[in-house]
CSV table of C-alpha atoms in Angstrom, one decimal:
chain,number,residue,atom,x,y,z
A,1,MET,CA,0.0,0.0,0.0
A,2,ASP,CA,1.5,3.4,-0.9
A,3,LYS,CA,1.5,6.1,1.6
A,4,ASP,CA,-1.2,8.3,0.0
A,5,ARG,CA,-3.6,5.4,0.1
A,6,TYR,CA,-2.7,4.5,3.6
A,7,ILE,CA,-3.2,8.1,4.8
A,8,SER,CA,-6.5,8.3,3.0
A,9,LEU,CA,-7.8,5.1,4.7
A,10,TYR,CA,-6.6,6.2,8.1
A,11,GLU,CA,-8.4,9.6,7.8
A,12,LYS,CA,-11.6,7.8,6.6
A,13,TRP,CA,-11.3,5.5,9.6
A,14,LEU,CA,-11.0,8.5,12.0
A,15,ALA,CA,-14.1,10.0,10.5
A,16,GLY,CA,-16.0,6.7,10.8
A,17,GLU,CA,-16.4,6.5,7.0
A,18,CYS,CA,-14.4,3.3,6.2
A,19,SER,CA,-16.3,0.5,4.4
A,20,GLU,CA,-15.7,-3.0,5.5
A,21,GLN,CA,-13.4,-3.6,2.6
A,22,GLU,CA,-11.3,-0.5,3.3
A,23,LYS,CA,-11.2,-1.4,7.0
A,24,GLU,CA,-9.8,-4.9,6.0
A,25,GLN,CA,-7.2,-3.1,3.9
A,26,LEU,CA,-6.1,-0.9,6.8
A,27,LEU,CA,-5.9,-3.9,9.1
A,28,HIS,CA,-4.0,-5.9,6.6
A,29,TYR,CA,-1.4,-3.1,6.3
A,30,ARG,CA,-1.2,-3.0,10.1
A,31,ASP,CA,-0.6,-6.7,10.3
A,32,ASN,CA,2.0,-6.7,7.6
A,33,PHE,CA,3.8,-3.5,8.8
A,34,GLY,CA,7.5,-3.5,7.9
A,35,TYR,CA,10.4,-1.1,7.9
A,36,LYS,CA,11.2,-0.9,4.2
A,37,GLU,CA,8.7,1.7,3.1
A,38,TYR,CA,8.2,4.7,5.4
A,39,PRO,CA,6.6,8.0,4.4
A,40,TRP,CA,10.0,9.7,4.9
A,41,GLU,CA,10.5,13.1,3.5
A,42,GLU,CA,13.5,15.5,3.8
A,43,GLY,CA,13.5,17.8,6.7
A,44,MET,CA,11.8,15.3,9.1
A,45,GLY,CA,14.9,14.5,11.1
A,46,ASP,CA,17.1,11.4,11.1
A,47,PRO,CA,15.0,8.5,9.7
A,48,HIS,CA,17.2,6.0,11.6
A,49,GLU,CA,16.4,7.6,14.9
A,50,ILE,CA,12.6,7.7,14.1
A,51,LYS,CA,12.8,4.1,12.9
A,52,ALA,CA,14.4,3.0,16.1
A,53,GLN,CA,11.8,4.8,18.1
A,54,ILE,CA,9.0,3.0,16.2
A,55,HIS,CA,10.8,-0.3,16.5
A,56,TYR,CA,11.2,0.3,20.3
A,57,MET,CA,7.5,0.9,20.7
A,58,LEU,CA,6.6,-2.2,18.7
A,59,GLN,CA,9.0,-4.4,20.7
A,60,ARG,CA,7.6,-3.1,24.0
A,61,SER,CA,4.0,-3.5,22.8
A,62,THR,CA,4.1,-7.0,21.4
A,63,ARG,CA,5.7,-8.9,24.3
A,64,ARG,CA,3.5,-11.7,25.4
A,65,SER,CA,2.4,-12.0,29.0
A,66,GLY,CA,0.3,-14.2,31.2
A,67,TYR,CA,-2.9,-12.7,29.7
A,68,GLY,CA,-2.8,-15.1,26.7
A,69,LEU,CA,-3.9,-14.4,23.2
A,70,LEU,CA,-6.3,-11.6,24.0
A,71,GLY,CA,-3.6,-9.7,25.8
A,72,ALA,CA,-1.2,-10.2,22.8
A,73,ILE,CA,-3.9,-9.0,20.3
A,74,ILE,CA,-4.7,-5.9,22.4
A,75,LYS,CA,-1.1,-5.0,22.8
A,76,TRP,CA,-0.3,-5.5,19.1
A,77,SER,CA,-3.3,-3.5,18.1
A,78,VAL,CA,-2.4,-0.6,20.3
A,79,ALA,CA,1.2,-0.7,19.0
A,80,ALA,CA,-0.1,-0.7,15.4
A,81,SER,CA,-2.5,2.2,16.1
A,82,ILE,CA,0.4,4.2,17.6
A,83,VAL,CA,2.6,3.6,14.6
A,84,VAL,CA,-0.4,4.5,12.3
A,85,GLY,CA,-0.8,7.8,14.3
A,86,LEU,CA,2.9,8.5,14.3
A,87,LEU,CA,3.3,7.9,10.6
A,88,THR,CA,0.3,10.1,9.9
A,89,VAL,CA,1.8,12.9,12.0
A,90,LEU,CA,5.2,12.5,10.2
A,91,TYR,CA,3.4,12.6,6.8
A,92,LYS,CA,1.4,15.7,7.7
A,93,PHE,CA,4.4,17.4,9.0
A,94,SER,CA,6.4,16.8,5.8
A,95,GLN,CA,3.6,18.3,3.7
A,96,GLY,CA,3.7,21.7,5.4
A,97,PRO,CA,0.5,23.8,5.6
A,98,ILE,CA,-2.5,21.8,4.3
A,99,GLN,CA,-4.8,23.8,2.0
A,100,ASP,CA,-6.7,21.0,0.3
A,101,GLU,CA,-9.9,20.4,2.2
A,102,GLN,CA,-10.0,16.7,1.2
A,103,ASN,CA,-6.8,16.1,3.1
A,104,LYS,CA,-8.2,17.3,6.4
A,105,ILE,CA,-9.2,14.9,9.1
A,106,VAL,CA,-12.9,15.2,9.9
A,107,VAL,CA,-13.0,16.0,13.7
A,108,LYS,CA,-15.8,14.5,15.8
A,109,LYS,CA,-18.1,16.6,17.9
A,110,ASN,CA,-17.6,17.0,21.7
A,111,LEU,CA,-13.9,17.9,21.4
A,112,VAL,CA,-12.1,17.9,24.7
A,113,LYS,CA,-8.9,19.8,24.4
A,114,PRO,CA,-5.7,18.8,26.3
A,115,GLY,CA,-4.4,20.5,29.4
A,116,THR,CA,-2.3,23.7,29.3
A,117,ASN,CA,0.2,25.6,31.4
A,118,LYS,CA,-1.9,26.9,34.3
A,119,ALA,CA,-1.5,27.1,38.1
A,120,THR,CA,-2.1,29.3,41.2
A,121,LEU,CA,0.6,30.6,43.4
A,122,THR,CA,-0.4,31.2,47.1
A,123,LEU,CA,1.9,33.5,49.1
A,124,ALA,CA,2.5,33.2,52.8
A,125,ASP,CA,0.1,36.1,53.5
A,126,GLY,CA,-2.8,34.3,51.6
A,127,THR,CA,-2.4,36.3,48.4
A,128,VAL,CA,-3.4,34.1,45.4
A,129,ILE,CA,-1.9,34.7,42.0
A,130,ALA,CA,-3.3,33.0,38.9
A,131,LEU,CA,-0.5,31.8,36.5
A,132,ASP,CA,-0.8,31.0,32.8
A,133,ASN,CA,1.0,31.5,29.5
A,134,SER,CA,0.0,35.1,29.3
A,135,ALA,CA,2.0,36.3,32.3
A,136,ARG,CA,5.4,37.8,31.6
A,137,GLY,CA,8.1,39.5,33.6
A,138,LEU,CA,7.9,40.3,37.3
A,139,ILE,CA,4.9,38.5,38.9
A,140,THR,CA,5.5,39.7,42.5
A,141,ASN,CA,8.2,40.9,44.9
A,142,HIS,CA,7.8,39.6,48.4
A,143,ASP,CA,10.3,40.1,51.2
A,144,GLY,CA,13.1,40.7,48.7
A,145,ILE,CA,12.3,37.7,46.6
A,146,ASN,CA,11.6,38.4,42.9
A,147,VAL,CA,9.2,36.0,41.3
A,148,GLN,CA,9.3,36.2,37.5
A,149,GLN,CA,8.0,34.4,34.4
A,150,ARG,CA,10.3,34.7,31.4
A,151,VAL,CA,9.0,31.8,29.4
A,152,LYS,CA,5.6,30.1,29.1
A,153,GLY,CA,4.7,27.9,32.0
A,154,GLN,CA,7.9,28.5,34.1
A,155,LEU,CA,8.1,30.5,37.3
A,156,ILE,CA,11.5,31.6,38.7
A,157,TYR,CA,12.3,32.5,42.3
A,158,GLU,CA,15.3,34.8,42.6
A,159,THR,CA,17.0,36.3,45.7
A,160,ALA,CA,17.3,40.1,45.6
A,161,ALA,CA,20.1,42.0,47.3
A,162,ASN,CA,17.9,43.1,50.2
A,163,THR,CA,16.4,39.7,51.0
A,164,ASP,CA,14.7,39.5,54.4
A,165,ASP,CA,15.7,36.6,56.6
A,166,ASN,CA,12.0,35.9,57.1
A,167,ALA,CA,11.6,35.1,53.4
A,168,SER,CA,11.7,31.4,54.4
A,169,VAL,CA,8.0,31.6,54.9
A,170,LEU,CA,6.1,29.0,52.8
A,171,ASN,CA,4.6,29.5,49.4
A,172,THR,CA,2.5,27.0,47.5
A,173,ILE,CA,2.1,26.4,43.8
A,174,SER,CA,-0.8,24.3,42.7
A,175,THR,CA,-2.0,22.9,39.3
A,176,PRO,CA,-5.7,22.1,38.7
A,177,PHE,CA,-7.0,19.2,36.7
A,178,GLY,CA,-6.0,20.0,33.1
A,179,GLY,CA,-3.0,22.0,34.2
A,180,GLN,CA,0.8,21.7,34.4
A,181,TYR,CA,3.6,24.1,35.5
A,182,GLN,CA,7.3,24.4,36.1
A,183,ILE,CA,9.1,26.4,38.8
A,184,ILE,CA,12.7,27.1,39.5
A,185,LEU,CA,13.3,27.4,43.2
A,186,GLN,CA,15.6,29.9,44.9
A,187,ASP,CA,18.4,27.4,45.1
A,188,GLY,CA,18.2,26.6,41.3
A,189,THR,CA,16.3,23.3,41.7
A,190,LYS,CA,13.9,22.8,38.8
A,191,VAL,CA,10.5,21.3,39.5
A,192,TRP,CA,7.7,20.2,37.1
A,193,LEU,CA,4.2,19.8,38.4
A,194,ASN,CA,1.7,17.4,36.6
A,195,ALA,CA,-2.0,18.0,36.7
A,196,ALA,CA,-3.8,18.1,40.1
A,197,SER,CA,-0.5,18.6,42.0
A,198,SER,CA,1.0,21.0,44.5
A,199,LEU,CA,4.4,22.0,45.9
A,200,LYS,CA,4.8,23.8,49.2
A,201,PHE,CA,8.2,25.4,49.5
A,202,PRO,CA,10.1,28.2,51.3
A,203,ALA,CA,10.8,31.3,49.2
A,204,VAL,CA,14.4,31.1,50.5
A,205,PHE,CA,16.1,27.9,51.8
A,206,ASN,CA,17.5,29.1,55.2
A,207,GLY,CA,18.7,26.7,57.8
A,208,ASN,CA,20.6,23.4,57.4
A,209,ASP,CA,18.4,21.7,54.8
A,210,ARG,CA,16.0,22.4,51.9
A,211,GLN,CA,12.6,21.0,52.6
A,212,VAL,CA,9.5,20.9,50.4
A,213,GLU,CA,6.1,19.1,50.5
A,214,ILE,CA,4.2,17.8,47.5
A,215,THR,CA,0.9,16.2,46.5
A,216,GLY,CA,0.0,14.7,43.1
A,217,GLU,CA,2.9,14.1,40.7
A,218,VAL,CA,6.1,16.2,40.7
A,219,TYR,CA,9.4,15.8,38.9
A,220,PHE,CA,12.6,17.2,40.5
A,221,GLU,CA,16.0,18.2,39.1
A,222,VAL,CA,17.7,19.1,42.4
A,223,ALA,CA,20.5,21.6,42.5
A,224,LYS,CA,23.6,20.0,44.1
A,225,ASN,CA,24.6,21.2,47.5
A,226,PRO,CA,26.3,18.7,49.7
A,227,ALA,CA,26.1,21.0,52.7
A,228,LYS,CA,22.3,21.3,52.5
A,229,PRO,CA,20.3,18.1,51.8
A,230,PHE,CA,17.1,18.4,49.9
A,231,ARG,CA,14.0,16.7,51.4
A,232,VAL,CA,10.7,16.0,49.8
A,233,LYS,CA,7.7,15.1,52.1
A,234,PHE,CA,4.6,13.3,50.9
A,235,ASN,CA,2.0,11.0,52.5
A,236,GLY,CA,4.1,10.4,55.6
A,237,ASN,CA,7.2,9.6,53.6
A,238,THR,CA,10.5,11.6,53.2
A,239,ILE,CA,12.9,11.6,50.4
A,240,THR,CA,16.4,12.9,51.1
A,241,VAL,CA,18.9,13.8,48.3
A,242,LEU,CA,21.9,16.0,47.7
A,243,GLY,CA,21.4,16.6,44.0
A,244,THR,CA,19.6,14.3,41.7
A,245,HIS,CA,16.7,13.8,39.2
A,246,PHE,CA,13.6,11.8,40.3
A,247,ASP,CA,9.8,11.6,39.9
A,248,VAL,CA,7.3,11.3,42.8
A,249,MET,CA,3.7,10.2,42.0
A,250,ALA,CA,1.5,10.5,45.1
A,251,TYR,CA,-2.1,10.9,43.9
A,252,PRO,CA,-4.8,10.0,46.5
A,253,ASP,CA,-6.8,7.9,44.1
A,254,GLU,CA,-3.9,5.5,43.4
A,255,ALA,CA,-3.2,2.3,45.4
A,256,GLY,CA,0.1,3.7,46.4
A,257,SER,CA,2.8,6.3,45.8
A,258,LYS,CA,5.8,5.8,43.5
A,259,VAL,CA,9.3,7.2,43.5
A,260,THR,CA,11.3,6.7,40.3
A,261,LEU,CA,15.0,7.6,40.2
A,262,VAL,CA,16.4,8.9,37.0
A,263,GLU,CA,19.9,10.1,38.1
A,264,GLY,CA,21.9,10.1,41.3
A,265,ALA,CA,20.7,8.5,44.5
A,266,VAL,CA,17.9,9.0,47.0
A,267,ASN,CA,17.0,7.8,50.4
A,268,LEU,CA,13.3,7.1,51.1
A,269,ALA,CA,12.1,6.7,54.6
A,270,ASN,CA,8.8,6.3,56.5
A,271,THR,CA,7.6,4.5,59.6
A,272,THR,CA,8.4,1.0,58.1
A,273,GLY,CA,12.1,1.7,57.3
A,274,THR,CA,14.6,3.3,54.9
A,275,THR,CA,15.3,2.4,51.3
A,276,GLN,CA,18.0,3.6,49.0
A,277,LEU,CA,17.3,3.9,45.3
A,278,LYS,CA,19.8,3.7,42.4
A,279,PRO,CA,19.1,5.0,38.9
A,280,GLY,CA,16.5,2.9,37.0
A,281,MET,CA,14.8,1.8,40.3
A,282,GLN,CA,11.3,2.6,41.4
A,283,ALA,CA,9.9,2.4,45.0
A,284,MET,CA,6.2,1.6,45.5
A,285,ILE,CA,4.8,2.6,48.9
A,286,GLN,CA,1.4,1.0,49.7
A,287,ASN,CA,-1.2,3.4,51.0
A,288,HIS,CA,-2.8,0.9,53.4
A,289,ASN,CA,0.3,-0.1,55.3
A,290,SER,CA,3.2,2.1,54.1
A,291,THR,CA,5.3,-0.9,53.1
A,292,ILE,CA,8.0,-0.1,50.5
A,293,THR,CA,8.9,-2.4,47.6
A,294,THR,CA,11.5,-1.7,44.9
A,295,HIS,CA,12.1,-2.9,41.4
A,296,ASN,CA,13.8,-1.9,38.2
A,297,VAL,CA,11.7,-0.1,35.6
A,298,ASP,CA,11.9,1.8,32.3
A,299,VAL,CA,12.2,5.3,33.7
A,300,GLU,CA,10.7,6.7,30.5
A,301,GLU,CA,7.4,5.3,31.5
A,302,ALA,CA,7.4,7.4,34.7
A,303,ILE,CA,8.6,10.7,33.2
A,304,ALA,CA,6.8,10.6,29.9
A,305,TRP,CA,4.3,13.1,31.1
A,306,LYS,CA,7.1,15.6,31.7
A,307,LYS,CA,8.2,15.2,28.1
A,308,GLY,CA,4.7,15.7,26.7
A,309,TYR,CA,3.3,12.2,26.0
A,310,PHE,CA,1.6,9.2,27.6
A,311,LEU,CA,3.6,5.9,27.7
A,312,PHE,CA,1.7,2.8,28.7
A,313,ASN,CA,3.3,-0.6,29.3
A,314,ASN,CA,0.9,-3.4,30.0
A,315,GLU,CA,-1.2,-0.8,31.8
A,316,ASN,CA,-4.8,-1.5,32.8
A,317,ILE,CA,-7.6,0.7,31.4
A,318,GLN,CA,-8.6,2.1,34.8
A,319,SER,CA,-5.0,3.4,35.4
A,320,ILE,CA,-4.9,4.9,31.9
A,321,MET,CA,-8.3,6.6,32.3
A,322,ARG,CA,-7.2,8.1,35.6
A,323,LYS,CA,-4.3,9.8,33.8
A,324,ILE,CA,-6.7,11.0,31.0
A,325,SER,CA,-9.1,12.3,33.7
A,326,ARG,CA,-6.5,14.4,35.3
A,327,TRP,CA,-5.0,15.8,32.2
A,328,TYR,CA,-8.2,16.5,30.2
A,329,ASN,CA,-10.3,17.4,33.3
A,330,VAL,CA,-13.0,14.8,32.5
A,331,ASP,CA,-15.1,12.4,34.6
A,332,ILE,CA,-14.8,8.7,33.8
A,333,SER,CA,-17.5,6.0,34.2
A,334,TYR,CA,-17.4,2.3,33.3
A,335,GLU,CA,-20.0,0.0,31.8
A,336,GLY,CA,-19.3,-3.8,31.6
A,337,ASN,CA,-16.3,-5.9,32.5
A,338,MET,CA,-12.9,-4.2,32.2
A,339,ARG,CA,-10.9,-7.2,33.4
A,340,GLY,CA,-7.9,-8.1,31.3
A,341,LYS,CA,-8.0,-4.8,29.4
A,342,GLU,CA,-4.3,-3.9,29.3
A,343,PHE,CA,-2.6,-1.7,26.8
A,344,SER,CA,0.9,-0.7,25.7
A,345,GLY,CA,1.9,2.2,23.5
A,346,SER,CA,2.7,5.9,23.4
A,347,VAL,CA,0.7,9.0,22.3
A,348,SER,CA,1.1,12.8,22.6
A,349,ARG,CA,-0.6,14.5,25.6
A,350,PHE,CA,-1.3,17.4,23.4
A,351,LYS,CA,-3.8,15.7,21.1
A,352,ASN,CA,-7.5,16.2,21.8
A,353,VAL,CA,-8.9,13.4,23.9
A,354,ASN,CA,-10.9,12.2,21.0
A,355,GLU,CA,-7.8,11.3,19.1
A,356,VAL,CA,-6.3,9.5,22.1
A,357,LEU,CA,-9.4,7.4,22.5
A,358,ASP,CA,-9.7,6.7,18.8
A,359,MET,CA,-6.2,5.1,18.9
A,360,LEU,CA,-7.3,2.9,21.9
A,361,GLU,CA,-10.4,2.0,20.0
A,362,LEU,CA,-8.3,0.5,17.2
A,363,THR,CA,-7.9,-2.5,19.4
A,364,GLU,CA,-11.6,-3.3,18.9
A,365,SER,CA,-11.6,-4.4,22.6
A,366,ILE,CA,-12.7,-1.0,24.1
A,367,ARG,CA,-15.2,1.7,23.2
A,368,PHE,CA,-15.8,5.2,24.5
A,369,LYS,CA,-18.7,7.6,24.5
A,370,ILE,CA,-18.1,11.3,25.1
A,371,GLU,CA,-20.8,13.4,26.6
A,372,GLY,CA,-19.6,16.9,27.4
A,373,ARG,CA,-16.8,16.4,29.9
A,374,ARG,CA,-17.9,12.8,30.7
A,375,ILE,CA,-16.4,9.7,29.2
A,376,LYS,CA,-18.0,6.3,29.4
A,377,VAL,CA,-15.7,3.3,28.9
A,378,MET,CA,-17.3,0.2,27.5
A,379,PRO,CA,-16.0,-3.2,26.3
């Protein structure tokens, strides 16, 4: 199948206009997908790098597990749908601005757009400042601390020459459902907040350590300072580091919290004991008894949100939909048996939710109904 025919069939499928014969052709192309013929065009980047990325997704997504043939079919179908979506994006990008109406994808009604850069900053005196992409320059000056936004979605705390020693009072930055934000703390530590998350921090790190508190999901790149440890508190747990990169996921609607180490080393402690993590390790802390277990993981799966995409690896549909709920600010309900519905694959977080769900529906094992900001999941 040449690329023009493939793109045409895929767009018809998205619009719900494929005949049974055309659908069979699309599925046949999916099942016989190879690496010899890509819709490569000049100016799209290194084809070997892109090919390796697609191959990596397929390898991850077609591993068999204890779920038998159904699981293998689901995972292959999701992998294929993601490759279809990726190749479509690559093809569209190579064509430049599209002016021909017949090349446009017909978009379904009830579009739910992805999250954006938005948050609120609460100062120690109770002042609440709304943050979004429109803010620029000096946001506020408080006790000699300049709070600025120079680029979209990034807040910077800087110490002025006349900083008050009392500037260590706590500030809080919070993201709503459908929001994300980045902040650079006074010590140079970089912090990314996922949707429905918060960070409580001192404007200035006085004293012998640097201590913050989080809810939701937060990624840290901690500025190195051997003389002043950095501590992160969440749900009765404390992470202690000197300078490292790690992700903390501590949403209340999950079975437990997760700490994933990307670089450096961290100590994790709670009432049950202390654990040290090395790069590539993830700690799982159970909510019901605070026990800590560790295992090696693909860190890309944990930090994909920070890079702008969803990455699923044998992930059940309920877990996937919780992520979609937070990022797209939608309510989720279920109808029918969801047991055994596990998916693997990758998709951009900046697509409309309809496009994400369409890709999952390619498995023919799951269906979705969108009503306003409510999504019903059905087998």
